[in-house]
Structures are given as C-alpha cells and as structure tokens.
Coordinates of C-alpha atoms and ligand atoms in Angstrom, one line a residue:
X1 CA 22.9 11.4 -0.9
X2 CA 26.5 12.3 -0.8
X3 CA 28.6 14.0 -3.0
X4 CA 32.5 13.4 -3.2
X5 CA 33.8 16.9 -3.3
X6 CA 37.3 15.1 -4.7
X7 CA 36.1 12.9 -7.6
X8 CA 32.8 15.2 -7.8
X9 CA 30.7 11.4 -7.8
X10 CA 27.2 12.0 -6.5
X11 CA 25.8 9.0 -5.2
X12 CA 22.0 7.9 -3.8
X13 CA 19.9 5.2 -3.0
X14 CA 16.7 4.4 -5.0
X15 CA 14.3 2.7 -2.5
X16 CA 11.5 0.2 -3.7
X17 CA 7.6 0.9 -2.8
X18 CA 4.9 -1.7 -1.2
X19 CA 1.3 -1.0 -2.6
X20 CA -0.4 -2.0 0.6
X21 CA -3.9 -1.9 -0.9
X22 CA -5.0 -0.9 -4.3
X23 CA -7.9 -0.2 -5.7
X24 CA -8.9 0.4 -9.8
X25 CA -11.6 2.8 -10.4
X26 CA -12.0 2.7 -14.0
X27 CA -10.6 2.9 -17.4
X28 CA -10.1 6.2 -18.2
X29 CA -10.5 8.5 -22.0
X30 CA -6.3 8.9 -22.0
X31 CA -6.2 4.6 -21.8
X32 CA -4.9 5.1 -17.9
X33 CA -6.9 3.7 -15.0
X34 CA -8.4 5.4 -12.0
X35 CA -6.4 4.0 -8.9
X36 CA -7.1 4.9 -5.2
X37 CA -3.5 3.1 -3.5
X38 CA -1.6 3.5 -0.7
X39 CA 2.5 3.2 -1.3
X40 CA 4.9 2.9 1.5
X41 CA 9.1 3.4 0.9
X42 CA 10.8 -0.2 1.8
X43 CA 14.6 -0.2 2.4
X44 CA 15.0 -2.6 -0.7
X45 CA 17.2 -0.2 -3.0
X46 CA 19.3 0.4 -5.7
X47 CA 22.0 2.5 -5.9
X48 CA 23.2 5.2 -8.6
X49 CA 26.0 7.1 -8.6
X50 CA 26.2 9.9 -11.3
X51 CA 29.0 12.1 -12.7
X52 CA 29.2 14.9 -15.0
X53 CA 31.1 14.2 -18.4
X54 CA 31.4 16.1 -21.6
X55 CA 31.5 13.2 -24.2
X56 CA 27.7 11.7 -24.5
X57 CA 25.2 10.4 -21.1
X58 CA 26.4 6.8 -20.3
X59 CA 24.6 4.3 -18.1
X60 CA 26.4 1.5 -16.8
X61 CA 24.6 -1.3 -15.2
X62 CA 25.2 -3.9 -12.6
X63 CA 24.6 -6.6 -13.3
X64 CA 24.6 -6.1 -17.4
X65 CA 21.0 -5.8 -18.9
X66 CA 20.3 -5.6 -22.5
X67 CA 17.7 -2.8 -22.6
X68 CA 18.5 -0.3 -25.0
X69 CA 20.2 3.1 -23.6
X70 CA 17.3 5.2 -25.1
X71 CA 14.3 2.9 -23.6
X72 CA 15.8 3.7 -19.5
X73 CA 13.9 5.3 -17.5
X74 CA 17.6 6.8 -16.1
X75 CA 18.4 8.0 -19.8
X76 CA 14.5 9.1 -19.9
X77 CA 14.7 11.4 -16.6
X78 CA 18.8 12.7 -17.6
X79 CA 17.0 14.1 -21.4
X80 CA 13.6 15.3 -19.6
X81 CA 16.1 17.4 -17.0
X82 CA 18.2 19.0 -19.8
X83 CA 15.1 19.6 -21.6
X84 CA 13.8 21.4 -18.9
X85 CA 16.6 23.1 -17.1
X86 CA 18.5 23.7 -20.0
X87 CA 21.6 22.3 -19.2
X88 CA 23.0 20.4 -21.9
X89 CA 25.7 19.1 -20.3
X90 CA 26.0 15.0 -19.7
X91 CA 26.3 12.7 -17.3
X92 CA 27.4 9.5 -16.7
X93 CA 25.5 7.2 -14.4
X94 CA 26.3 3.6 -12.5
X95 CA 23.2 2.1 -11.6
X96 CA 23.7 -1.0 -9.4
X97 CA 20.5 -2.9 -9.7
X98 CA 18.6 -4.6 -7.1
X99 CA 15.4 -4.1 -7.4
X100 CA 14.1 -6.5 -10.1
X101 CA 12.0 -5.5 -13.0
X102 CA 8.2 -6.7 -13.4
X103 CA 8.3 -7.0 -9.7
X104 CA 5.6 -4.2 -9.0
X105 CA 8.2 -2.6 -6.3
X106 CA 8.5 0.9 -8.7
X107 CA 12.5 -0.2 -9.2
X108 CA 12.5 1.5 -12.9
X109 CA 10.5 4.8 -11.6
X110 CA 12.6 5.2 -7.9
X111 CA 15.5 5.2 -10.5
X112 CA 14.1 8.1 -12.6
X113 CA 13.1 9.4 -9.4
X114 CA 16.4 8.9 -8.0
X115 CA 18.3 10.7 -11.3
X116 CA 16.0 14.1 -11.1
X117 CA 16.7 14.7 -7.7
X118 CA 20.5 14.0 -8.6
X119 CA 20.4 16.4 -11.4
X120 CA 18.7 18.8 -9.4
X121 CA 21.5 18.5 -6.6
X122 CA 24.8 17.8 -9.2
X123 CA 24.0 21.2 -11.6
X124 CA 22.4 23.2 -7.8
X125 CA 19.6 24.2 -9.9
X126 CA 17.3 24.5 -7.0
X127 CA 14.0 22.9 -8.3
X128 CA 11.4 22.4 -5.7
X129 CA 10.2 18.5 -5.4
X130 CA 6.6 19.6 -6.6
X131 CA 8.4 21.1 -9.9
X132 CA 10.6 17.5 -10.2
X133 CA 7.2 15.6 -9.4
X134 CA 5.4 17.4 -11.9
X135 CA 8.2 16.5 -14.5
X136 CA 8.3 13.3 -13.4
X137 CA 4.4 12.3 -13.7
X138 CA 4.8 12.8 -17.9
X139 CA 7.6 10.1 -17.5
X140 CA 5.9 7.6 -15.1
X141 CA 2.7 7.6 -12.8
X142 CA 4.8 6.9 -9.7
X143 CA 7.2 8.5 -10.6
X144 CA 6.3 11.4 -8.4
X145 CA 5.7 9.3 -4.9
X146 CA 9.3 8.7 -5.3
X147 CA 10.5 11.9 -5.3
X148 CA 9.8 12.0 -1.7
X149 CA 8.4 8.5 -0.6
X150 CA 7.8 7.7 2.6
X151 CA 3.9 6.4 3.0
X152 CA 1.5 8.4 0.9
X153 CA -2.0 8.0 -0.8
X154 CA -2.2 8.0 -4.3
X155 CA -5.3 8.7 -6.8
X156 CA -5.7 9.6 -10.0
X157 CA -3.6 7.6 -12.8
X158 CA -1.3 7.1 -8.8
X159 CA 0.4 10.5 -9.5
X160 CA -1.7 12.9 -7.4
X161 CA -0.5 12.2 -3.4
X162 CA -1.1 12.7 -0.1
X163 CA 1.4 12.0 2.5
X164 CA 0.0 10.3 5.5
X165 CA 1.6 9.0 8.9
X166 CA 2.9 6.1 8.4
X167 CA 1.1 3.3 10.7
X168 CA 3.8 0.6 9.5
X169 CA 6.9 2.5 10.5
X170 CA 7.8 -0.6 13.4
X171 CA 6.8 -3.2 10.9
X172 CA 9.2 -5.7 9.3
X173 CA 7.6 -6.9 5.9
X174 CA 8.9 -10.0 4.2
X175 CA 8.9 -9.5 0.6
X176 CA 8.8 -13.1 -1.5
X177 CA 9.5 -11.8 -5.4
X178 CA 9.3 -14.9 -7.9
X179 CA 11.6 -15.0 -11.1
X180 CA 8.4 -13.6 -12.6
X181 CA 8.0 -10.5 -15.0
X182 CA 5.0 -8.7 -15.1
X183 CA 3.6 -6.1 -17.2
X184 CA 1.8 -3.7 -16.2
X185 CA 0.3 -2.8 -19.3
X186 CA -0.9 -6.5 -19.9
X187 CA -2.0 -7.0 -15.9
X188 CA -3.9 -3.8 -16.5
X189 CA -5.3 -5.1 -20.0
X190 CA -6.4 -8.2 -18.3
X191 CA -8.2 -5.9 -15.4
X192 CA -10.3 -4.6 -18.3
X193 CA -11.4 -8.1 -19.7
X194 CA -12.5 -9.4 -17.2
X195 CA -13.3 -7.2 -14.2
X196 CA -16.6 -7.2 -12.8
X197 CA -17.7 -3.3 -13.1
X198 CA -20.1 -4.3 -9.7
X199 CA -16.9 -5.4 -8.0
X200 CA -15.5 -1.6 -8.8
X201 CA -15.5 0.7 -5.5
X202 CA -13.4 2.7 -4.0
X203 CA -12.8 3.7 0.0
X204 CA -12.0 6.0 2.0
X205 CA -8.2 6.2 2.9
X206 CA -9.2 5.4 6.4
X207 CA -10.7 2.1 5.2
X208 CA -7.8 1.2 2.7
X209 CA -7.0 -2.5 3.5
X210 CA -4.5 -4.0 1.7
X211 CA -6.8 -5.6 -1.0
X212 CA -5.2 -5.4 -4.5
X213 CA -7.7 -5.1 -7.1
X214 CA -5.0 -5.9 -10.3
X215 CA -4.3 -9.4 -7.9
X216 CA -6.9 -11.8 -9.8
X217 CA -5.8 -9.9 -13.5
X218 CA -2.3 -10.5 -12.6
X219 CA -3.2 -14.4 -11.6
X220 CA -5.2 -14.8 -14.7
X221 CA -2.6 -13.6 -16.8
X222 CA 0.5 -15.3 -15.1
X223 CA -0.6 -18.3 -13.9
X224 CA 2.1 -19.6 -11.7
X225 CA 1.3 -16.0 -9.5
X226 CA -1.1 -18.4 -8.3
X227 CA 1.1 -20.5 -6.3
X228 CA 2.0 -17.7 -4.9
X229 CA -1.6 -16.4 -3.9
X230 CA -2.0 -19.9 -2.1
X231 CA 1.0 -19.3 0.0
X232 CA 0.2 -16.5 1.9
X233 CA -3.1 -16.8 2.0
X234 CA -1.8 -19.5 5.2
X235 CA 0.6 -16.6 6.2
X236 CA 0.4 -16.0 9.8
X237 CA -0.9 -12.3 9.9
X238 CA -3.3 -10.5 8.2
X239 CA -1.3 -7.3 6.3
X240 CA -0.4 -9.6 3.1
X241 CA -0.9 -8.9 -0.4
X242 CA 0.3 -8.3 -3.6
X243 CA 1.8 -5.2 -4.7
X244 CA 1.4 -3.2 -7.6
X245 CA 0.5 -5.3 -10.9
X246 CA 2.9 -8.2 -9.4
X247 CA 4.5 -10.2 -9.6
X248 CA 5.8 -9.6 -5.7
X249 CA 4.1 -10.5 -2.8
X250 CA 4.3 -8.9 1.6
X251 CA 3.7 -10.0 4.4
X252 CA 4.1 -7.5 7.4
X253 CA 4.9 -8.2 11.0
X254 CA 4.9 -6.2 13.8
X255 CA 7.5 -8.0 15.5
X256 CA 11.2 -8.6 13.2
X257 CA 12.1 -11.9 15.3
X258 CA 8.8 -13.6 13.4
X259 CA 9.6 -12.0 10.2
X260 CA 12.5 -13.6 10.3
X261 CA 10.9 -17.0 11.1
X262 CA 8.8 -16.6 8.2
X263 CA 11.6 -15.5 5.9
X264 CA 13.3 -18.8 6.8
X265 CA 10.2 -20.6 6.6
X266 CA 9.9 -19.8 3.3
X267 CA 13.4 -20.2 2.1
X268 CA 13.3 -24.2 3.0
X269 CA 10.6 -24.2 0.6
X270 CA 13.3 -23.6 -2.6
X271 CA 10.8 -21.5 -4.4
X272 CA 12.1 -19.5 -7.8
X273 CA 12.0 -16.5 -6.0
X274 CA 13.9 -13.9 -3.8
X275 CA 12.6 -13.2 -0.3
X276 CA 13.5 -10.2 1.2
X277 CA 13.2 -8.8 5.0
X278 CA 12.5 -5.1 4.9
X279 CA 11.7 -2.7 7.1
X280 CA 9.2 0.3 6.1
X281 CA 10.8 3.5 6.4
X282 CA 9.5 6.7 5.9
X283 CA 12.6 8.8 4.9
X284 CA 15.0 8.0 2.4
X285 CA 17.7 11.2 3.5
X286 CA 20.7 9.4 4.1
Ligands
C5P301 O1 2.6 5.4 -16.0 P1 3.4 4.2 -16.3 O2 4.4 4.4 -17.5 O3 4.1 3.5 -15.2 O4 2.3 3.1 -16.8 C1 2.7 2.0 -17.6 C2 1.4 1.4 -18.2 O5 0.6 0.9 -17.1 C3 0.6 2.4 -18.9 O6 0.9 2.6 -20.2 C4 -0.8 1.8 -18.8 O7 -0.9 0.7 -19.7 C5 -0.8 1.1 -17.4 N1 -1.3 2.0 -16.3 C6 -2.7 2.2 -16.3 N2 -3.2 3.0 -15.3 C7 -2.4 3.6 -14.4 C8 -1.0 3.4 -14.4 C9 -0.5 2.6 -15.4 O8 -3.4 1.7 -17.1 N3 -2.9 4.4 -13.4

C-alpha cells in the first residue's frame, strides 16, 4: 500500500483466493451454508487506487462494467466505513479489474476488502483488522479472510478463521478460468437439490484435501464446467480442483518450470478461458 504524499493517491493491490478444499456442512436457519474451507492468497490482483473528494464517492473501472454504482461491493464497503467511523467525507476510487467475476477467486470481496483497509489508512482512523473483519463479514462471508489473507481455515458461513502455515508457499498453481459466470447463490441452490445429505462430512483441517463439495452443483448447473472437470482430472499432479462455487479451476506444482509446461500445454488447446500462473503467497504488504 503506498500513499503519494504529493497527489495524496492511496493505492493497493486486491489479491484473489484459491479454495483448496471445501467442504458444505448444511443449510443453515439464516439460508447460509455451513462451510469447513481452506483459502490461500494467489498473486492474481486487482488494483485500487483511492482519493479523497468533496463532491459525491465515484468508482471508476477498468475496463468499463455496467454494474450500478450502488450494487459494488467498493461503494458497499466506502458507505459501511462512513457509517461506522463517522466520517462523511468521499472518496473517489479507480479500480483496475483483473480478477474476473463469477470466477470463485473472491475478486468482488478482496475489493471491499481492499477499500476498508484503505479507509482505515487514508482518514488514520486506526481500526484494528478484527474490528474491519467484523464490519466486513455483514457485507460478504469472505470478506474477512481478505483483510489479512494469506492461508487460513474458514468455518462457519467462511467468515470465522484460522490462520495456518502455509504448506503451498513454494508452489506455482496454474489457474485455467473459463469465460464462465457463476453464481454463487444458484451453485449453492443447486447443492441443496441435489446433494446427498450421506455424502455430507466434514474433516479435520489436518485431513482437508482439496475436494470441493459445490464442484458436482456447479457442473450440474453450468454444464460446460464439465469440460473443464475432464481436463484436469488428466492433470499431472494431484493438488487440482475447483475453487469456490466456480467457475475457475488449479492445478499446483511444486516445481514453476512444469507449471509453466502445463500453462502452455493448455494454451495450444484454445480454450474460452484465461490461464494464469500464480504463485501462492502468504503476505499481501507491499
Ligand atoms: O456472503 P456472500 O454475499 O458472499 O454470499 C453470497 C450468497 O452465496 C449468499 O446469499 C448465499 O446464497 C450463498 N452462500 C451460502 N453459504 C455461504 C456463503 C454464501 O449459501 N456460506
């Protein structure tokens, strides 16, 4: 995070998450599901850059989107921080986005993430990262893993953590994300239809593998995910999976030359999808 002391331009990186290994517990009373994951920071990011103004808040995004201002998760988190600090002043934000939307990588929460941590720095208000966490969890339920990130375990609706050391930080992952959207609402909709409740049970973070429970709900209700199951299914190690409610998929090496094989591999197959090489990392300071 650096702040220009001559333009007074506060910019940051919002970094994507891997889910590497889910598992769904239940539906719950409040229409949430019980989740048991484990989330790992990837140095896939967006970046914001924030600035205070005194006409009205402003997000500018690159490239153009038509979401209204109101329905961003970056307007969201700049209302919920004046709410709670406050401050009434603006601020104007430039969000250059990378990270694509419906991708299960957490781009829309690391962004709200992203702003209360640049609100917190750009008024010097102080709050601790519990207090932003806590704030955060009303607006999104991984929200709060992104106010620190890093590798962490996640229960509850994903907002109650545990950091953990990071066995992946050496590990290169290639990401393949396909020009598909998913919801999360309707993957998790599709869970409830037609999970088996004898399938449902949960392990012990030791024994977390990277098995996503939401992958068959996610096939079943975007059927060209499959095609995408298929293909690393043959992938040529054994950390692979899907992450979040999709639509992207990861396959992690512990050596970056055969990443980068498999990253080329893949590109001479013209898919309708992006593949990244990442590496894990477990701090996102700059
Ligand atoms: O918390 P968040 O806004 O990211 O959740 C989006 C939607 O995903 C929820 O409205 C809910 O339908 C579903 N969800 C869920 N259980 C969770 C997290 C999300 O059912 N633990």
């Amino acid at each position: 995070m650096t702040l220009d002391e001559m333009t007074k331009l506060l910019t940051l990186n919002a970094y994507a998450k891997l889910n590497i290994g889910l598992r769904v517990l239940g539906l719950r009373k409040d229409g949430f599901h019980e989740l048991h994951t484990h989330m790992h920071t990837i140095d896939l990011c967006d970046e914001l850059t924030f600035q205070k103004t005194k006409s009205s808040v402003e997000i500018d995004i690159v490239p153009v989107t038509d979401i209204p201002l109101e329905k961003n998760l970056i307007y969201k988190a700049i209302r919920l921080f004046q709410q709670k600090s406050k401050i009434d002043q603006n601020v104007q934000c430039k969000l250059t986005k990378v990270i694509p939307m419906g991708a299960g990588l957490g781009g829309g929460s690391s962004d709200a993430a992203a702003t209360l941590v640049a609100l917190n720095q750009l008024f010097d208000t102080n709050y601790s990262n519990n207090t932003l966490a806590e704030w955060g969890a009303g607006l999104g339920s991984d929200i709060p893993f992104f106010i620190e990130g890093g590798f962490a375990c996640a229960k509850g609706r994903g907002e109650i953590l545990r950091t953990l050391d990071s066995p992946y930080q050496d590990h290169t992952f290639v990401v393949i994300i396909p020009s598909i959207e998913c919801s999360t609402p309707e993957v998790f909709k599709a869970w409830d239809e037609f999970a088996d409740s004898m399938s449902i049970h949960d392990v012990s973070c030791e024994q977390m593998d990277s098995q996503n429970d939401l992958q068959a709900s996610a096939c079943r209700r975007y059927p060209k995910l499959k095609a995408y199951e298929k293909l690393i299914q043959s992938a040529p190690t054994n950390l692979k999976g899907m992450s979040g409610s999709g639509s992207s998929w990861y396959v992690g090496f512990t050596n970056e030359r055969e990443a980068k094989a498999y990253q080329t591999q893949l590109q001479s197959l013209q898919l309708e999808a992006h593949i990244h090489c990442v590496k894990a990392i477990t701090t996102t300071k700059e």
